[in-house]
Coordinates of C-alpha atoms in Angstrom, one line a residue:
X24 CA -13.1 23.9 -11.4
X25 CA -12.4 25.9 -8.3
X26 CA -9.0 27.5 -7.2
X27 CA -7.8 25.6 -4.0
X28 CA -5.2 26.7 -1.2
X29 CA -1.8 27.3 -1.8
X30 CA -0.4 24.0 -2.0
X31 CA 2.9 22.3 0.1
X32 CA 4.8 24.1 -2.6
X33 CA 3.0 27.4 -2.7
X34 CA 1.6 27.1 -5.6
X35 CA -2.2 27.2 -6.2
X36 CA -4.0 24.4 -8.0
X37 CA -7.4 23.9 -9.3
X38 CA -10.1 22.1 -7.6
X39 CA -11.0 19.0 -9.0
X40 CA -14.3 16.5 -9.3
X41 CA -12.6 13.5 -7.8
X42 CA -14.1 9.9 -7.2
X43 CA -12.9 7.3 -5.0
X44 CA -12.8 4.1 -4.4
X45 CA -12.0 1.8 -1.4
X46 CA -11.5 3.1 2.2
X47 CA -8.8 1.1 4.1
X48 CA -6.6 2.6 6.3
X49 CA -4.9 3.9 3.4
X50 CA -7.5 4.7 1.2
X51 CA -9.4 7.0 4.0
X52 CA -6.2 8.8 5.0
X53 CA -5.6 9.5 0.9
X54 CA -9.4 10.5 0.4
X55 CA -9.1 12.7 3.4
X56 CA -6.0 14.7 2.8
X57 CA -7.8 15.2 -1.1
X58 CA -10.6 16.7 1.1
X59 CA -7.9 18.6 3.1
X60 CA -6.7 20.2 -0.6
X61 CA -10.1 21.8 -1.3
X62 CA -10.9 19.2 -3.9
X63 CA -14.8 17.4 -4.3
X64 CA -14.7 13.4 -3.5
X65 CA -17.6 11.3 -4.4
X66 CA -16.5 8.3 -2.4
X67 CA -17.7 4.8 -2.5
X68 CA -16.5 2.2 -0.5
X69 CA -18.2 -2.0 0.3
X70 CA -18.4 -1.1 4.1
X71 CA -20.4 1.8 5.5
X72 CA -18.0 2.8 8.5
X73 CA -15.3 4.5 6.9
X74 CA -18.0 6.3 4.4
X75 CA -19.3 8.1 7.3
X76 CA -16.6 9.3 8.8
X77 CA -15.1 10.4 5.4
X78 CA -19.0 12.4 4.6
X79 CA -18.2 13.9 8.2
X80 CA -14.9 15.9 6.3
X81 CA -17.2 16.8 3.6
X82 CA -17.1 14.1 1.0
X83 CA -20.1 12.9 -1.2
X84 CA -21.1 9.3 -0.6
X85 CA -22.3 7.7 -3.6
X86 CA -24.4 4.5 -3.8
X87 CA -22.7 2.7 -6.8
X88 CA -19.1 2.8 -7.5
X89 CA -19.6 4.5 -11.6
X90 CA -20.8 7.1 -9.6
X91 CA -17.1 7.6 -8.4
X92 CA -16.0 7.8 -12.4
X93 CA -18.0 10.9 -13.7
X94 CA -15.5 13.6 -12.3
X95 CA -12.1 14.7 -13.4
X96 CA -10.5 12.0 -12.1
X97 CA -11.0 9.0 -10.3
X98 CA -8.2 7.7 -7.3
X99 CA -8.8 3.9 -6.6
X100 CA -7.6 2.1 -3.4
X101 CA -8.7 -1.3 -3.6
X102 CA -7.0 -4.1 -2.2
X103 CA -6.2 -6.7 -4.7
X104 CA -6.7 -7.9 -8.4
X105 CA -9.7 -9.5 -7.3
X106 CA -11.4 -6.2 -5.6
X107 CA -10.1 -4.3 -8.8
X108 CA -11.4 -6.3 -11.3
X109 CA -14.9 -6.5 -9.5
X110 CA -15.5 -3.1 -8.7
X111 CA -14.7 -1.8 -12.0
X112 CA -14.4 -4.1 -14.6
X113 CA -16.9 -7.1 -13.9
X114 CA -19.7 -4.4 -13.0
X115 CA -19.3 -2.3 -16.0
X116 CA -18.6 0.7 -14.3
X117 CA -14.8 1.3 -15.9
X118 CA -17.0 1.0 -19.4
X119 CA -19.5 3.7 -17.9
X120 CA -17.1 6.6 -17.1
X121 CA -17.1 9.9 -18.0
X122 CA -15.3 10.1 -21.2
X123 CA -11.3 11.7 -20.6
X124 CA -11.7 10.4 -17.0
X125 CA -8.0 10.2 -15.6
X126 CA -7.6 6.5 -13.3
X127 CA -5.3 7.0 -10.5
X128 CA -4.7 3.0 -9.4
X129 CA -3.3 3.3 -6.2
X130 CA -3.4 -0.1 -5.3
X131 CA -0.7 -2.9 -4.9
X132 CA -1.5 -5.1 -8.3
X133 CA -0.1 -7.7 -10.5
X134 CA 2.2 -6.6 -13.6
X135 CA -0.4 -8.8 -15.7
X136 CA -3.9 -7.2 -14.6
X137 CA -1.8 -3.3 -14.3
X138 CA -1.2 -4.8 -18.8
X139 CA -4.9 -5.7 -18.7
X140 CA -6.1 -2.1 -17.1
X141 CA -3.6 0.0 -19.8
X142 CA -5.4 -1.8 -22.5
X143 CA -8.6 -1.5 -21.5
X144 CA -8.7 2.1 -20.4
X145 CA -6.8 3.2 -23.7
X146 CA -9.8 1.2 -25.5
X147 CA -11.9 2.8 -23.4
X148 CA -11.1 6.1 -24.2
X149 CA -9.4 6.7 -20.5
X150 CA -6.5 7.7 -19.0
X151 CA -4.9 5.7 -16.9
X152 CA -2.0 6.6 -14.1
X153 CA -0.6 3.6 -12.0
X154 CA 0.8 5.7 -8.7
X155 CA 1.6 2.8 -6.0
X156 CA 2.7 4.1 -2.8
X157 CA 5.2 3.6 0.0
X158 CA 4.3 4.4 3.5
X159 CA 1.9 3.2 6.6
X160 CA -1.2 4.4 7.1
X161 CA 0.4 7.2 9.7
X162 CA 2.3 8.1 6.7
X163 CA -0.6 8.7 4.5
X164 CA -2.4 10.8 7.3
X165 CA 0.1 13.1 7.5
X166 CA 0.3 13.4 3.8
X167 CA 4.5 12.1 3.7
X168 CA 3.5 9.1 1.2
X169 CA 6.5 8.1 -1.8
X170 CA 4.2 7.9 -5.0
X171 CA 5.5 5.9 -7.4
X172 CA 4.1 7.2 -10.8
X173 CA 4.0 6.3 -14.2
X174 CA 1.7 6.9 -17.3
X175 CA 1.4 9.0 -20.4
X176 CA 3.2 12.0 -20.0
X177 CA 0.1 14.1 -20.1
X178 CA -1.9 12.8 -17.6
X179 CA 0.5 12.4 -15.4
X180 CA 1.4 15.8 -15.6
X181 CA -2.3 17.0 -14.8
X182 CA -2.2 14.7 -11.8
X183 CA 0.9 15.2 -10.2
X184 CA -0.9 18.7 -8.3
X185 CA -3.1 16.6 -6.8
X186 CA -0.9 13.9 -6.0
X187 CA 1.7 16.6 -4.4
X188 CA -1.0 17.3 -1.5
X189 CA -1.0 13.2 -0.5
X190 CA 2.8 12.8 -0.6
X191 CA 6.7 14.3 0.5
X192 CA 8.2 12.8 -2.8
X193 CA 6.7 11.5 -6.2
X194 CA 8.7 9.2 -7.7
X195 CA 8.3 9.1 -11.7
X196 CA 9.6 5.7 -13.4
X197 CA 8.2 5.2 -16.7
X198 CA 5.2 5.7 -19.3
X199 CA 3.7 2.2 -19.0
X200 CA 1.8 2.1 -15.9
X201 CA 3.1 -1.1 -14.9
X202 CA 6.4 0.1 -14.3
X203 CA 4.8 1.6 -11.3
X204 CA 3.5 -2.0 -10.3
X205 CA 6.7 -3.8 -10.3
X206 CA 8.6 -0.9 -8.6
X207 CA 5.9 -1.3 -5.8
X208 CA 6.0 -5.2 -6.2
X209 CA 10.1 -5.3 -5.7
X210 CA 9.7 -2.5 -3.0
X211 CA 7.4 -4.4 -0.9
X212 CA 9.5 -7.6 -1.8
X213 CA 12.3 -5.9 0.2
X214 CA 10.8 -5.4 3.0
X215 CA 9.6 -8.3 4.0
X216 CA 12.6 -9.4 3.3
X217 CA 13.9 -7.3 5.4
X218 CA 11.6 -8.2 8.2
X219 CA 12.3 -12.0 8.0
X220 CA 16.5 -11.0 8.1
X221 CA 15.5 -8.5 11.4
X222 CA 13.8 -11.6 12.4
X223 CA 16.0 -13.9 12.4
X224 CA 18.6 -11.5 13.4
X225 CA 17.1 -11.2 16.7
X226 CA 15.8 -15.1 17.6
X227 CA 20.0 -15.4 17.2
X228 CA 21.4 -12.9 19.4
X229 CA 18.1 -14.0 22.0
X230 CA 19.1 -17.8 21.7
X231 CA 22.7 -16.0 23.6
X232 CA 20.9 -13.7 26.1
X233 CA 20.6 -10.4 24.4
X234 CA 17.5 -9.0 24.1
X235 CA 15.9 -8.2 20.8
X236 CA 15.1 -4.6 21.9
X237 CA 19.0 -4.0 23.4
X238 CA 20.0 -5.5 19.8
X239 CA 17.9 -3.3 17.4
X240 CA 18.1 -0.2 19.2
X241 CA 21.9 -0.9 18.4
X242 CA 21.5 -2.0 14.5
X243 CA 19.0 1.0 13.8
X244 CA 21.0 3.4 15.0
X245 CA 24.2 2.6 13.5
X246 CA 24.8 0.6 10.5
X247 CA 20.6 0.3 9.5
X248 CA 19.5 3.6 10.9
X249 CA 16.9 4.0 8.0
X250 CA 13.2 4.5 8.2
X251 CA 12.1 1.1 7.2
X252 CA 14.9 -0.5 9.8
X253 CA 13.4 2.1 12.5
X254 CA 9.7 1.6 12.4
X255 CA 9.6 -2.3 11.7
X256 CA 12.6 -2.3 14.5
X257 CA 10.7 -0.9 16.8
X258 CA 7.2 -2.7 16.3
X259 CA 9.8 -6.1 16.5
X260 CA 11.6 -5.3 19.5
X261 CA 8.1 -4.9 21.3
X262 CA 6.1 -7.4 19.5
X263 CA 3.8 -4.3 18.7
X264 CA 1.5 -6.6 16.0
X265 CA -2.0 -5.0 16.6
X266 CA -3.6 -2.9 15.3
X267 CA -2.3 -3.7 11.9
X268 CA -1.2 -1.1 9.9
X269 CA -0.7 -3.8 7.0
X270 CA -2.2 -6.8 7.4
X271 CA -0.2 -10.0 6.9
X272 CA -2.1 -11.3 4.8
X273 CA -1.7 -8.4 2.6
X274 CA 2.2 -9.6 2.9
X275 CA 1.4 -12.6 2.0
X276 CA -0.1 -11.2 -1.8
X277 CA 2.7 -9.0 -2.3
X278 CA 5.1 -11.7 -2.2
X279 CA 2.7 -13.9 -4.4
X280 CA 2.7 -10.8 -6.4
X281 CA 6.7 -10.8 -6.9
X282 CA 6.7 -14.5 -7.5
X283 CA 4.3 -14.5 -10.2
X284 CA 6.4 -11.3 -11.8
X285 CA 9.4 -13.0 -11.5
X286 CA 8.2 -16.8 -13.4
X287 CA 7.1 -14.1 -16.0
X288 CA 10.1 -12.8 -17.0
X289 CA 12.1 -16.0 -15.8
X290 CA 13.5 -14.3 -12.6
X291 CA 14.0 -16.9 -10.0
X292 CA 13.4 -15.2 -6.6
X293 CA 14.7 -18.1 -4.2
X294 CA 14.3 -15.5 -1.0
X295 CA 10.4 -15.1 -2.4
X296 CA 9.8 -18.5 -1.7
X297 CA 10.7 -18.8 1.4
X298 CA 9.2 -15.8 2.7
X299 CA 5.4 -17.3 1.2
X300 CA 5.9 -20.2 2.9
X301 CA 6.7 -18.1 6.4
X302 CA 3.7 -15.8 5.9
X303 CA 1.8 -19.2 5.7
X304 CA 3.2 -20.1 8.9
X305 CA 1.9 -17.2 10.4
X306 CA -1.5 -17.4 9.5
X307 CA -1.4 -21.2 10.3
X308 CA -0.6 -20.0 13.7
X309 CA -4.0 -17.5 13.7
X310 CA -2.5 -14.4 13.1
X311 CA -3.9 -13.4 10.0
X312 CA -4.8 -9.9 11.4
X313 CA -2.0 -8.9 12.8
X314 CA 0.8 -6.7 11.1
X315 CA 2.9 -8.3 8.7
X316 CA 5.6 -7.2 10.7
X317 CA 4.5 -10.3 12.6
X318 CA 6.4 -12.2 10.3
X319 CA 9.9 -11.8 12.4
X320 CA 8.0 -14.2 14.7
X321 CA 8.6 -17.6 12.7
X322 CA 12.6 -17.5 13.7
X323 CA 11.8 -17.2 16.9
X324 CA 9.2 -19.6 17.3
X325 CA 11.2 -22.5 15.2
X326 CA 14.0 -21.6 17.9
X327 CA 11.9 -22.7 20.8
X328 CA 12.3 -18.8 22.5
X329 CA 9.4 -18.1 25.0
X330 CA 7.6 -15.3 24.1
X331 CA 6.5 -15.0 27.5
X332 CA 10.3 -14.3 28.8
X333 CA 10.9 -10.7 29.1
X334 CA 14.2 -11.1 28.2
X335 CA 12.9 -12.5 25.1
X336 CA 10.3 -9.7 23.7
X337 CA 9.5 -10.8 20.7
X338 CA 7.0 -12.4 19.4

């Protein structure tokens, strides 16, 4: 290991060997700021678009994803159980890795596969950190993430230098990694919740005249003036749906995610229902790609507004 830059905090870490895997929006932003820290990335990622522009910064592109789990540590940004499980599971590479490799799982997963991976790595002779995040990609860019983190205190503890360069806060919440999971799961649970309520909020005061962008500018800065209210205000009021900075259908998951944590432990989520059956709606009505924030469109559309009205912009 190397000595990096003083870190946010002034402190200087150590450089570590890190892998990664999968380059979203999120992932690439994360992998780039590790770059940013002085750390080494082997990166591996299905598509070859993001790979390039990550090599440009300086990262090593490797051709199979075990390559990504011979380091220090490996960070892991994939986008659902099913990429999870295939990338590192159902190709062996988990069973490959170097031994006292620490797993950072960055990813939005179910409370049943995040019990699966603690198993599995412990038998494996691996450390495993669940660290889910809150922000938008623009967040993770400029390195102001929330990390929700939990794991054995020990790993955790030789993680959280690195994880202090991607993030403004890191949130500890537990020793089982899925603690993590269902903080993410509940957090994400809010707001689309949140989005729906905004939603419906404004197809009411637009079925009277007001406009949604004269009604949010009041709500968000007054009795909702909050980050969350702010940005997904904003993107609402000016039916701002492309280019996703979380896909809908990623929405979609998380709320399947909630639902199936909540049958688990017998926690009936009546709100959770409703919202899956909206996201459907959406992607009924082809828009699939666009930002989940999207989702504030079913109210209006069931209420008959024109989104082509400009006194109606929303869509």
């Amino acid at each position: 290991m190397t000595t990096t830059p003083p870190s946010k905090t002034g402190r200087r870490i150590l450089a570590m060997q890190l892998g990664f895997l999968g380059l979203g929006h999120m992932g690439l932003a994360i992998a780039s700021n590790l770059l940013a820290a002085g750390h080494h990335v082997r990166a591996w990622n299905r598509s070859q678009e993001p790979l390039a522009r990550l090599q440009a910064k300086g990262a090593e592109i490797v051709k199979e994803p075990v390559d990504a789990l011979q380091g220090d540590a490996l960070f892991s940004m994939l986008a659902n159980d099913d990429a999870v499980r295939s990338v590192l599971i159902d190709s062996g590479a988990l069973a490959q890795a170097r031994k006292g490799l620490i797993h950072v799982n960055m990813a939005t997963i179910s409370v049943a596969l995040a019990e699966e991976l603690a198993v599995l790595h412990d038998r494996l002779g691996l450390a495993y950190v669940a660290a889910p995040v809150f922000g938008r990609p623009e967040a993770a860019a400029s390195a102001k993430l929330h990390i929700v983190v939990a794991g054995a205190p020990s790993p955790v503890a030789s993680i959280e230098p690195v994880l202090a360069a991607l993030g403004q806060k890191i949130w500890p919440v537990g020793s089982e990694p899925k603690a993590a999971n269902i903080v993410k799961i509940a957090g994400n649970f809010m707001i689309a919740s949140m989005i729906e309520t905004i939603g419906e909020a404004a197809a009411l005061v637009q079925g009277h005249g007001v406009t949604a962008a004269d009604f949010l500018d009041v709500m968000t800065n007054s009795l909702f003036a909050a980050p969350a209210y702010k940005t997904y205000g904003d993107l609402i009021a000016r039916a701002q749906f492309e280019p996703a900075g979380f896909k809908l259908t990623l929405g979609l998951k998380d709320v399947r995610l909630a639902l199936a944590a909540g049958e688990a432990a017998h926690v009936p989520l009546p709100l959770g229902s409703l919202l899956r059956d909206n996201f459907l709606d959406c992607i009924a009505h082809g828009e699939s790609d666009k930002d989940w924030s999207a989702l504030a469109g079913v109210a209006a559309r069931r209420a008959g507004l024109d989104e082509r009205d400009e006194k109606r912009p929303i869509a």
